[in-house]
Short mmCIF file of C-alpha atoms and ligand atoms in Angstrom, two decimals:
data_model
loop_
_atom_site.label_atom_id
_atom_site.label_comp_id
_atom_site.label_asym_id
_atom_site.label_seq_id
_atom_site.Cartn_x
_atom_site.Cartn_y
_atom_site.Cartn_z
CA MET A 1 18.08 8.25 101.16
CA GLN A 2 16.31 7.59 97.91
CA PHE A 3 17.45 5.12 95.34
CA GLY A 4 17.45 4.86 91.60
CA LYS A 5 14.45 6.02 89.74
CA SER A 6 12.79 7.81 92.61
CA ASN A 7 15.24 10.71 92.55
CA ALA A 8 15.43 10.77 88.80
CA LYS A 9 13.40 13.94 88.63
CA VAL A 10 16.45 15.95 89.61
CA TYR A 11 17.63 15.90 86.02
CA VAL A 12 14.64 17.73 84.74
CA GLU A 13 15.21 21.37 84.36
CA SER A 14 12.70 23.31 82.37
CA THR A 15 13.88 25.46 79.52
CA THR A 16 16.82 27.58 80.60
CA GLY A 17 15.83 30.98 79.29
CA ILE A 18 19.47 31.61 78.44
CA THR A 19 20.22 32.40 74.80
CA PHE A 20 23.29 33.08 72.71
CA ASN A 21 22.81 36.75 73.59
CA ASP A 22 23.93 35.96 77.11
CA VAL A 23 27.16 34.50 75.83
CA ALA A 24 29.57 37.18 74.72
CA GLY A 25 32.38 36.48 72.28
CA GLU A 26 32.96 32.79 71.49
CA ASP A 27 31.58 33.37 68.01
CA GLU A 28 33.20 30.25 66.60
CA ALA A 29 31.67 28.01 69.26
CA LYS A 30 28.29 29.63 68.74
CA GLU A 31 28.49 29.09 65.02
CA LEU A 32 29.27 25.40 65.48
CA LEU A 33 26.39 25.03 67.91
CA THR A 34 23.90 26.78 65.66
CA GLU A 35 23.58 23.68 63.54
CA ILE A 36 22.57 21.68 66.58
CA VAL A 37 19.95 24.28 67.45
CA ASP A 38 18.63 24.07 63.92
CA PHE A 39 18.47 20.31 64.13
CA LEU A 40 16.45 20.47 67.34
CA HIS A 41 14.11 22.97 65.73
CA ASN A 42 13.30 20.93 62.69
CA PRO A 43 14.76 17.43 62.65
CA GLY A 44 12.51 16.64 59.68
CA LYS A 45 14.64 18.74 57.37
CA TYR A 46 17.62 16.52 58.13
CA GLN A 47 15.71 13.24 57.95
CA GLU A 48 14.24 14.10 54.58
CA ILE A 49 17.61 14.28 52.93
CA GLY A 50 18.98 11.34 54.86
CA ALA A 51 21.50 13.24 56.95
CA VAL A 52 22.32 11.99 60.41
CA CYS A 53 22.83 14.81 62.82
CA PRO A 54 25.67 14.52 65.30
CA LYS A 55 24.61 12.74 68.44
CA GLY A 56 27.03 14.50 70.66
CA ALA A 57 29.33 17.48 70.85
CA LEU A 58 32.12 18.04 73.29
CA LEU A 59 32.85 21.54 74.54
CA VAL A 60 36.53 21.79 75.29
CA GLY A 61 38.30 24.66 76.98
CA PRO A 62 39.80 26.10 80.14
CA PRO A 63 37.62 26.57 83.23
CA GLY A 64 35.34 29.58 83.29
CA THR A 65 35.20 30.19 79.55
CA GLY A 66 31.45 29.62 79.36
CA LYS A 67 31.07 25.96 78.42
CA THR A 68 28.17 25.36 80.78
CA LEU A 69 26.67 28.66 79.75
CA LEU A 70 26.89 27.73 76.06
CA ALA A 71 25.20 24.39 76.65
CA LYS A 72 22.35 26.14 78.44
CA ALA A 73 22.15 28.68 75.66
CA VAL A 74 21.73 25.92 73.08
CA ALA A 75 18.76 24.62 75.07
CA GLY A 76 17.41 28.14 75.38
CA GLU A 77 17.77 28.86 71.69
CA ALA A 78 16.15 25.59 70.69
CA ASN A 79 13.54 26.03 73.40
CA VAL A 80 13.77 22.43 74.53
CA PRO A 81 14.18 20.80 77.97
CA PHE A 82 17.68 20.64 79.37
CA PHE A 83 18.83 17.67 81.39
CA SER A 84 22.03 18.35 83.15
CA ILE A 85 24.24 16.28 85.37
CA SER A 86 27.82 16.65 86.40
CA GLY A 87 30.33 13.85 86.04
CA SER A 88 31.21 13.96 89.71
CA GLU A 89 27.60 13.24 90.66
CA PHE A 90 27.92 9.84 89.04
CA VAL A 91 30.98 8.87 90.94
CA GLU A 92 29.81 9.67 94.43
CA MET A 93 27.10 7.06 94.11
CA PHE A 94 26.85 3.69 95.72
CA VAL A 95 28.06 0.72 93.73
CA GLY A 96 25.96 0.21 90.65
CA MET A 97 24.18 3.50 91.05
CA GLY A 98 26.17 5.37 88.43
CA ALA A 99 25.21 3.00 85.66
CA SER A 100 21.56 3.00 86.64
CA LYS A 101 21.56 6.78 86.83
CA VAL A 102 22.83 6.93 83.28
CA ARG A 103 20.16 4.51 82.13
CA ASP A 104 17.55 6.58 83.88
CA LEU A 105 18.79 9.83 82.48
CA PHE A 106 18.57 8.58 78.92
CA LYS A 107 15.17 7.02 79.48
CA GLN A 108 13.81 10.35 80.61
CA ALA A 109 15.53 12.19 77.82
CA ASN A 110 13.96 9.85 75.29
CA GLU A 111 10.53 10.54 76.72
CA LYS A 112 11.04 14.28 76.58
CA ALA A 113 12.64 14.45 73.12
CA PRO A 114 13.52 16.77 71.54
CA CYS A 115 15.80 17.79 74.38
CA ILE A 116 19.39 18.28 75.41
CA VAL A 117 21.36 16.11 77.78
CA PHE A 118 24.34 17.91 79.22
CA ILE A 119 27.11 16.05 81.03
CA ASP A 120 29.41 18.53 82.72
CA GLU A 121 32.95 17.57 83.73
CA ILE A 122 32.70 14.41 81.69
CA ASP A 123 36.37 13.63 82.39
CA THR A 124 35.42 12.42 85.88
CA ILE A 125 33.60 9.43 84.40
CA GLY A 126 35.18 9.40 80.97
CA LYS A 127 38.81 8.96 81.95
CA LYS A 128 40.88 6.52 79.95
CA ARG A 129 40.31 3.00 81.09
CA ASP A 130 43.45 1.20 82.14
CA SER A 131 44.06 -2.05 80.40
CA GLN A 132 46.11 -3.54 83.17
CA GLY A 133 45.30 -3.63 86.85
CA TYR A 134 42.91 -0.76 87.25
CA SER A 135 42.82 0.98 90.55
CA GLY A 136 39.71 -0.75 91.75
CA ASN A 137 37.34 1.85 90.40
CA ASP A 138 35.12 -0.34 88.30
CA GLU A 139 32.19 1.69 89.49
CA ARG A 140 33.42 4.47 87.23
CA GLU A 141 34.14 2.03 84.49
CA GLN A 142 30.64 0.59 84.67
CA THR A 143 29.20 4.07 84.49
CA LEU A 144 31.29 4.87 81.45
CA ASN A 145 30.31 1.62 79.75
CA GLN A 146 26.68 2.35 80.39
CA LEU A 147 27.09 5.81 78.90
CA LEU A 148 28.71 4.38 75.78
CA THR A 149 25.94 1.82 75.44
CA GLU A 150 23.22 4.42 75.81
CA MET A 151 24.86 6.71 73.30
CA ASP A 152 25.02 3.93 70.75
CA GLY A 153 21.55 2.73 71.50
CA PHE A 154 19.40 5.78 71.21
CA ASP A 155 17.89 7.01 68.03
CA ALA A 156 19.38 10.36 67.11
CA SER A 157 16.56 11.13 64.73
CA LYS A 158 14.28 11.61 67.74
CA GLY A 159 16.07 14.81 68.56
CA VAL A 160 18.08 14.06 71.64
CA VAL A 161 21.42 15.84 71.55
CA ILE A 162 24.11 15.12 74.08
CA LEU A 163 26.49 17.88 75.00
CA ALA A 164 29.42 17.39 77.32
CA ALA A 165 32.08 19.68 78.67
CA THR A 166 35.62 19.13 79.84
CA ASN A 167 38.79 21.05 80.41
CA ARG A 168 40.90 17.93 80.12
CA PRO A 169 40.15 16.45 76.69
CA ASP A 170 43.43 14.55 76.60
CA SER A 171 42.41 12.38 79.53
CA LEU A 172 39.20 11.16 77.91
CA ASP A 173 38.72 7.57 76.91
CA PRO A 174 39.10 7.35 73.13
CA ALA A 175 35.93 5.29 72.94
CA LEU A 176 33.98 8.42 73.85
CA LEU A 177 35.38 10.32 70.89
CA ARG A 178 34.53 7.75 68.25
CA PRO A 179 32.15 8.63 65.43
CA GLY A 180 28.56 8.42 66.58
CA ARG A 181 29.52 9.52 70.07
CA PHE A 182 31.24 12.81 70.87
CA ASP A 183 32.63 13.18 67.40
CA ARG A 184 32.32 16.96 67.36
CA ARG A 185 34.75 18.98 69.31
CA ILE A 186 33.90 22.58 69.99
CA PRO A 187 36.82 24.62 71.29
CA VAL A 188 35.89 27.28 73.82
CA GLU A 189 39.01 29.38 74.28
CA LEU A 190 39.90 32.26 76.54
CA PRO A 191 38.41 35.48 75.15
CA ASP A 192 40.45 37.98 73.20
CA LEU A 193 40.30 41.73 73.75
CA LYS A 194 37.04 42.18 71.87
CA GLY A 195 35.54 39.17 73.59
CA ARG A 196 36.58 40.42 77.00
CA GLU A 197 35.03 43.80 76.37
CA GLU A 198 31.77 42.17 75.26
CA ILE A 199 31.69 39.91 78.30
CA LEU A 200 32.19 42.90 80.60
CA ARG A 201 29.31 44.66 78.86
CA VAL A 202 27.01 41.66 79.15
CA HIS A 203 27.61 41.44 82.87
CA ALA A 204 27.39 45.18 83.41
CA ARG A 205 23.90 45.28 81.93
CA LYS A 206 22.36 44.93 85.36
CA VAL A 207 24.83 47.26 87.08
CA LYS A 208 24.53 51.02 87.42
CA LEU A 209 27.60 52.64 85.93
CA SER A 210 29.09 56.11 86.17
CA ASP A 211 29.97 57.95 82.97
CA ASP A 212 33.70 57.49 83.29
CA VAL A 213 33.59 53.71 82.79
CA ASP A 214 35.74 52.59 79.87
CA PHE A 215 35.32 48.88 79.25
CA ASN A 216 37.94 48.77 76.57
CA ALA A 217 40.59 49.92 79.03
CA ILE A 218 39.49 47.34 81.58
CA ALA A 219 39.46 44.56 78.98
CA ARG A 220 42.92 45.59 77.87
CA ALA A 221 44.28 45.38 81.38
CA ALA A 222 42.68 42.00 82.01
CA SER A 223 44.46 40.09 79.27
CA GLY A 224 44.31 36.36 79.94
CA ALA A 225 41.19 36.53 82.11
CA SER A 226 38.34 34.07 81.51
CA GLY A 227 34.68 34.94 81.19
CA ALA A 228 33.97 33.80 84.71
CA GLU A 229 36.73 36.02 86.04
CA LEU A 230 35.45 39.00 84.09
CA ALA A 231 31.96 38.42 85.45
CA ASN A 232 33.51 38.27 88.86
CA MET A 233 35.31 41.58 88.29
CA VAL A 234 32.09 43.40 87.49
CA ASN A 235 30.54 42.04 90.64
CA GLU A 236 33.56 42.88 92.79
CA ALA A 237 33.40 46.42 91.45
CA ALA A 238 29.72 46.68 92.34
CA LEU A 239 30.41 45.39 95.84
CA ARG A 240 33.14 47.97 96.25
CA ALA A 241 30.74 50.74 95.24
CA VAL A 242 28.24 49.55 97.82
CA ARG A 243 30.92 49.44 100.48
CA ASP A 244 31.71 53.09 99.73
CA ASN A 245 28.04 54.00 99.84
CA ARG A 246 27.94 55.02 96.23
CA LYS A 247 25.09 54.53 93.79
CA PHE A 248 27.26 53.89 90.74
CA VAL A 249 30.20 51.76 89.77
CA THR A 250 33.16 53.86 88.69
CA GLN A 251 36.20 53.14 86.57
CA ALA A 252 38.29 53.09 89.74
CA ASP A 253 36.08 50.33 91.16
CA LEU A 254 36.63 48.24 88.07
CA GLU A 255 40.35 48.87 88.03
CA GLU A 256 40.60 47.88 91.64
CA SER A 257 38.61 44.71 91.05
CA ILE A 258 40.91 43.59 88.26
CA GLU A 259 43.66 43.44 90.80
CA VAL A 260 41.50 41.63 93.30
CA VAL A 261 40.61 39.01 90.74
CA ILE A 262 44.03 38.83 89.09
CA ALA A 263 45.73 38.21 92.41
CA GLY A 264 43.44 35.22 92.69
CA TYR A 265 44.05 33.85 89.27
CA GLN A 266 47.61 34.65 88.50
CA LYS A 267 48.64 31.24 89.61
CA LYS A 268 46.04 29.43 87.55
CA ASN A 269 46.09 31.21 84.25
CA LYS A 270 48.89 32.70 82.30
CA VAL A 271 48.59 36.45 82.38
CA LEU A 272 51.13 38.11 80.19
CA SER A 273 52.86 41.24 81.37
CA THR A 274 52.90 44.20 79.01
CA LYS A 275 56.50 43.52 78.05
CA GLU A 276 55.87 39.84 77.45
CA LYS A 277 52.83 40.62 75.40
CA LEU A 278 54.92 42.90 73.22
CA ILE A 279 57.61 40.28 72.75
CA VAL A 280 55.04 37.63 71.85
CA SER A 281 53.46 40.05 69.34
CA TYR A 282 56.75 40.58 67.56
CA HIS A 283 57.53 36.88 67.70
CA GLU A 284 54.25 35.85 66.07
CA ILE A 285 54.44 38.60 63.45
CA GLY A 286 57.99 37.46 62.76
CA HIS A 287 56.71 34.03 61.76
CA ALA A 288 53.86 35.38 59.67
CA LEU A 289 55.93 38.02 57.94
CA VAL A 290 58.69 35.65 56.92
CA ALA A 291 56.06 33.25 55.60
CA ALA A 292 54.25 35.96 53.66
CA LEU A 293 57.37 37.56 52.18
CA GLN A 294 58.67 34.24 50.90
CA THR A 295 55.56 33.23 49.05
CA ASN A 296 53.93 36.58 48.29
CA SER A 297 50.61 35.18 49.36
CA ALA A 298 48.45 35.03 52.45
CA PRO A 299 49.88 32.09 54.29
CA VAL A 300 48.23 32.84 57.61
CA THR A 301 44.58 32.64 58.52
CA LYS A 302 44.80 33.90 62.06
CA ILE A 303 47.37 35.20 64.50
CA THR A 304 46.69 35.53 68.19
CA ILE A 305 48.53 36.34 71.37
CA ILE A 306 45.91 34.91 73.70
CA PRO A 307 47.63 32.29 75.83
CA ARG A 308 46.40 28.82 74.97
CA THR A 309 45.58 25.89 77.18
CA SER A 310 48.40 24.07 75.49
CA GLY A 311 50.88 26.46 77.10
CA ALA A 312 51.69 28.35 73.92
CA LEU A 313 51.74 32.09 74.46
CA GLY A 314 50.91 33.02 70.92
CA TYR A 315 49.98 31.23 67.84
CA THR A 316 49.98 31.67 64.11
CA MET A 317 47.46 29.53 62.32
CA GLN A 318 48.64 28.50 58.91
CA VAL A 319 46.40 26.72 56.51
CA ASP A 320 47.57 25.60 53.12
CA GLU A 321 45.19 26.33 50.31
CA GLU A 322 44.92 22.72 49.37
CA GLU A 323 45.92 19.58 51.13
CA ARG A 324 49.59 18.94 50.62
CA ASN A 325 51.13 15.54 50.36
CA LEU A 326 54.35 16.44 48.64
CA MET A 327 56.73 19.20 49.61
CA SER A 328 59.59 20.43 47.50
CA LYS A 329 63.02 21.08 48.91
CA GLU A 330 62.48 24.79 48.50
CA GLU A 331 59.24 24.63 50.40
CA ILE A 332 60.85 22.85 53.31
CA GLU A 333 63.62 25.43 53.40
CA ASN A 334 60.99 28.16 53.42
CA LYS A 335 59.19 26.44 56.22
CA ILE A 336 62.33 26.25 58.30
CA ALA A 337 62.91 29.96 57.68
CA THR A 338 59.33 30.67 58.79
CA LEU A 339 59.90 28.68 61.96
CA THR A 340 62.97 30.74 62.77
CA GLY A 341 61.11 33.99 62.03
CA GLY A 342 59.77 34.31 65.57
CA ARG A 343 63.16 34.22 67.20
CA CYS A 344 64.62 36.49 64.48
CA ALA A 345 62.05 39.17 65.26
CA GLU A 346 62.86 39.00 68.96
CA GLU A 347 66.54 39.38 68.31
CA LEU A 348 66.11 42.12 65.74
CA ILE A 349 63.83 44.29 67.88
CA PHE A 350 64.78 43.54 71.48
CA ASP A 351 68.35 42.50 70.89
CA SER A 352 67.84 39.59 73.23
CA VAL A 353 66.17 36.21 72.98
CA THR A 354 63.66 34.32 75.11
CA THR A 355 62.61 30.76 75.82
CA GLY A 356 59.51 31.33 73.66
CA ALA A 357 61.00 29.69 70.60
CA SER A 358 61.64 26.22 72.01
CA ASN A 359 58.90 24.54 70.02
CA ASP A 360 59.98 26.32 66.82
CA ILE A 361 63.53 25.18 67.37
CA GLU A 362 62.45 21.60 67.81
CA GLN A 363 60.38 21.61 64.65
CA ALA A 364 63.00 23.37 62.54
CA THR A 365 65.64 20.90 63.66
CA LYS A 366 63.43 17.93 62.87
CA LEU A 367 62.74 19.22 59.38
CA ALA A 368 66.37 20.03 58.64
CA ARG A 369 67.46 16.63 59.83
CA ALA A 370 64.80 14.81 57.82
CA MET A 371 65.88 16.68 54.68
CA ILE A 372 69.33 15.22 55.00
CA THR A 373 68.69 11.79 56.47
CA ARG A 374 65.37 10.77 54.96
CA PHE A 375 64.38 12.91 52.01
CA GLY A 376 67.68 12.73 50.13
CA MET A 377 67.85 16.50 49.81
CA SER A 378 71.52 17.08 50.48
CA ASP A 379 74.25 17.12 47.82
CA ARG A 380 76.62 15.44 50.17
CA PHE A 381 74.64 12.26 50.79
CA GLY A 382 72.15 12.21 47.95
CA MET A 383 69.64 9.42 48.03
CA VAL A 384 71.07 7.45 50.89
CA ALA A 385 68.83 6.55 53.77
CA LEU A 386 70.65 7.51 56.91
CA GLU A 387 67.71 7.18 59.18
CA THR A 388 64.66 4.98 59.05
CA GLN A 389 61.32 5.71 60.53
CA VAL A 390 60.53 3.11 63.13
CA ASN A 391 56.80 3.50 63.22
CA PRO A 392 55.27 6.21 61.11
CA TYR A 393 51.93 5.88 62.91
CA LEU A 394 53.13 6.21 66.45
CA GLY A 395 54.91 9.51 66.74
CA GLY A 396 57.26 8.74 63.87
CA ASP A 397 60.39 8.04 65.86
CA SER A 398 63.37 7.37 63.69
CA SER A 399 66.50 5.44 64.27
CA LEU A 400 69.91 6.33 62.93
CA SER A 401 71.55 3.84 60.63
CA CYS A 402 74.98 5.26 59.87
CA SER A 403 78.49 5.37 61.28
CA PRO A 404 79.34 7.72 64.15
CA ASP A 405 81.46 9.78 61.74
CA THR A 406 78.54 10.29 59.38
CA ALA A 407 76.31 11.07 62.33
CA SER A 408 78.53 13.94 63.33
CA THR A 409 78.64 15.21 59.74
CA ILE A 410 74.86 15.12 59.70
CA ASP A 411 74.78 17.17 62.88
CA ASP A 412 77.00 19.80 61.29
CA MET A 413 74.82 19.92 58.22
CA VAL A 414 71.67 20.28 60.28
CA VAL A 415 73.23 23.23 62.09
CA ALA A 416 74.24 24.80 58.78
CA THR A 417 70.80 24.32 57.23
CA VAL A 418 69.01 25.96 60.13
CA LYS A 419 71.59 28.74 60.28
CA GLU A 420 71.14 29.47 56.60
CA ALA A 421 67.37 29.66 57.02
CA TYR A 422 67.78 31.89 60.05
CA ASP A 423 70.00 34.31 58.17
CA ARG A 424 67.54 34.46 55.32
CA ALA A 425 64.64 35.14 57.69
CA MET A 426 66.70 37.78 59.45
CA LYS A 427 67.39 39.56 56.18
CA LEU A 428 63.70 39.50 55.20
CA LEU A 429 62.72 40.98 58.53
CA SER A 430 65.38 43.68 58.65
CA ASP A 431 64.50 44.71 55.09
CA ASN A 432 60.88 45.05 56.22
CA LYS A 433 61.38 46.36 59.71
CA GLY A 434 58.75 49.08 59.25
CA LYS A 435 56.08 46.51 58.47
CA LEU A 436 57.24 44.36 61.35
CA HIS A 437 56.72 47.27 63.75
CA GLU A 438 53.40 48.22 62.27
CA LEU A 439 51.99 44.70 62.28
CA ALA A 440 53.29 43.84 65.74
CA LYS A 441 51.79 47.01 67.20
CA TYR A 442 48.50 46.18 65.53
CA LEU A 443 48.52 42.64 66.90
CA TYR A 444 49.49 43.92 70.34
CA GLU A 445 46.45 46.22 70.28
CA LYS A 446 43.95 43.74 68.87
CA GLU A 447 45.36 40.49 70.27
CA THR A 448 43.79 38.47 67.46
CA ILE A 449 44.04 39.39 63.81
CA THR A 450 42.88 37.59 60.71
CA GLY A 451 44.96 36.74 57.69
CA GLU A 452 43.07 39.35 55.70
CA GLU A 453 43.90 42.14 58.14
CA PHE A 454 47.49 41.00 58.07
CA MET A 455 47.70 41.07 54.28
CA TYR A 456 45.90 44.38 54.12
CA ILE A 457 48.44 46.07 56.34
CA LEU A 458 51.28 44.34 54.58
CA ASN A 459 50.18 45.43 51.12
CA LYS A 460 48.72 48.85 51.82
CA LYS A 461 49.23 51.41 49.12
CA GLU A 462 51.80 53.44 51.01
CA TYR A 463 53.81 50.31 51.34
CA LEU A 464 53.78 49.62 47.64
CA GLU A 465 54.77 53.21 46.91
CA GLU A 466 57.52 53.12 49.46
CA LYS A 467 58.91 50.03 47.78
CA SER A 468 58.94 51.33 44.24
P1 ADP B 1 32.83 26.71 82.31
O1 ADP B 1 31.66 25.78 82.27
O2 ADP B 1 33.53 26.84 81.00
O3 ADP B 1 33.80 26.45 83.41
P2 ADP B 1 30.79 28.57 82.95
O4 ADP B 1 29.90 28.42 81.78
O5 ADP B 1 30.37 27.86 84.20
O6 ADP B 1 32.26 28.17 82.58
O7 ADP B 1 30.98 30.12 83.23
C1 ADP B 1 30.87 30.66 84.53
C2 ADP B 1 30.26 32.04 84.46
O8 ADP B 1 31.16 32.94 83.83
C3 ADP B 1 29.01 32.10 83.64
O9 ADP B 1 27.89 31.79 84.39
C4 ADP B 1 28.99 33.54 83.17
O10 ADP B 1 28.48 34.37 84.18
C5 ADP B 1 30.46 33.85 83.02
N1 ADP B 1 30.93 33.70 81.63
C6 ADP B 1 31.86 32.86 81.19
N2 ADP B 1 32.06 32.98 79.86
C7 ADP B 1 31.18 33.92 79.44
C8 ADP B 1 30.89 34.49 78.16
N3 ADP B 1 31.54 34.10 77.04
N4 ADP B 1 29.93 35.43 78.10
C9 ADP B 1 29.28 35.83 79.23
N5 ADP B 1 29.52 35.33 80.43
C10 ADP B 1 30.46 34.39 80.58
MG1 MG B 2 31.24 24.42 83.75
ZN1 ZN B 3 57.23 30.68 67.51
#
């Protein structure tokens, strides 16, 4: 058994040879990482102007989405040494070893700068520290403290960039996320249809394929699969071809391997059935369409039906043009209508409703209640505070300060407000049912659409003619 410095060499890995070309999809993550590559290429450019480049970036996303691969690709692109260690390696050490390993790692990195230090599975050492009675794991705590110290201590201008990866960002100690440490978060999400197709192609580069292979069809069927699972599918298909003594991988091989891999991952990841995918498409378009029809502008930047780590099945990203601090009564009412739009679409098209709207319901109710109890936006109560916010910084819980009678009136009014918004959203959607169908089908096909695509379809010429 070797101790401390003597086995330090294990960190050194020469340049990885992996580039962004080996990472399919994940364009947003690649874009965010490009700046780091540029910094490693010519730190002088940044120093000259006085800019401090980020010391660390945290890759966050579900397992198998290519976080490790991306980190290696950054090293490959920048053509610098890559020091990698996994969080669990620190913990299995003898007492005191973790901290000294960290010290060692950074010492070496400093000598080899410019270079990249990659800490995989950082949550194993970076878990939140308990303030009271920790479970006797001060080894881990010492390691974490050492890491924090090293991160603060080293000189970023030398060109050492620290990347880390985790699939459990919520469990990280906040100290790690402070400015000057891992202050950049790079989301690495599950791939959408286009991404899945690209990943299949990247991994099929080395595989002999028959002419009937249709990657689009395979990608379509593998909705919800991660990059690692897609890579696995290609390999499973190749193994199947070998087993059958064939020289080429066929479409049937690939189809078969989806099932092999899906059976393995159904429990882990959310894989939407075709029907569910359709419902989620209509639901998300419902939100976006109600929002767009109310304001006559592009209120959405992106709509996707790729299941998220958060548990959401679909997601409509709305970004206001400018930062908003004040909202008018009308705007809040519109927002409530938008929130109900998802459920409206489900009811309108499928004539039945699902559990998918629970978060929308919660938000709509909160807004409607706040209008009446806190924002003085009801005729009935006017500017009377019926509820006070206990602590606006911590979750914003509020406490009721009115008689039980009033409380029940408030409840009735909340119900009426949401109902009114719902009816309005329903009318907007049934008046524009054609567009709802068209947009939902399009989203179902593409899985992710941009706000521009959405507005284009919504405002196409035929549509304008049809209206007039
Ligand atoms: P993570 O670190 O996010 O768990 P990895 O980077 O270890 O995932 O990915 C495992 C493997 O899956 C990679 O080595 C690669 O073969 C494949 N893979 C994952 N995502 C991608 C992608 N976006 N493009 C190409 N291959 C990918
Ligand atoms: Mg990994
Ligand atoms: Zn919704």
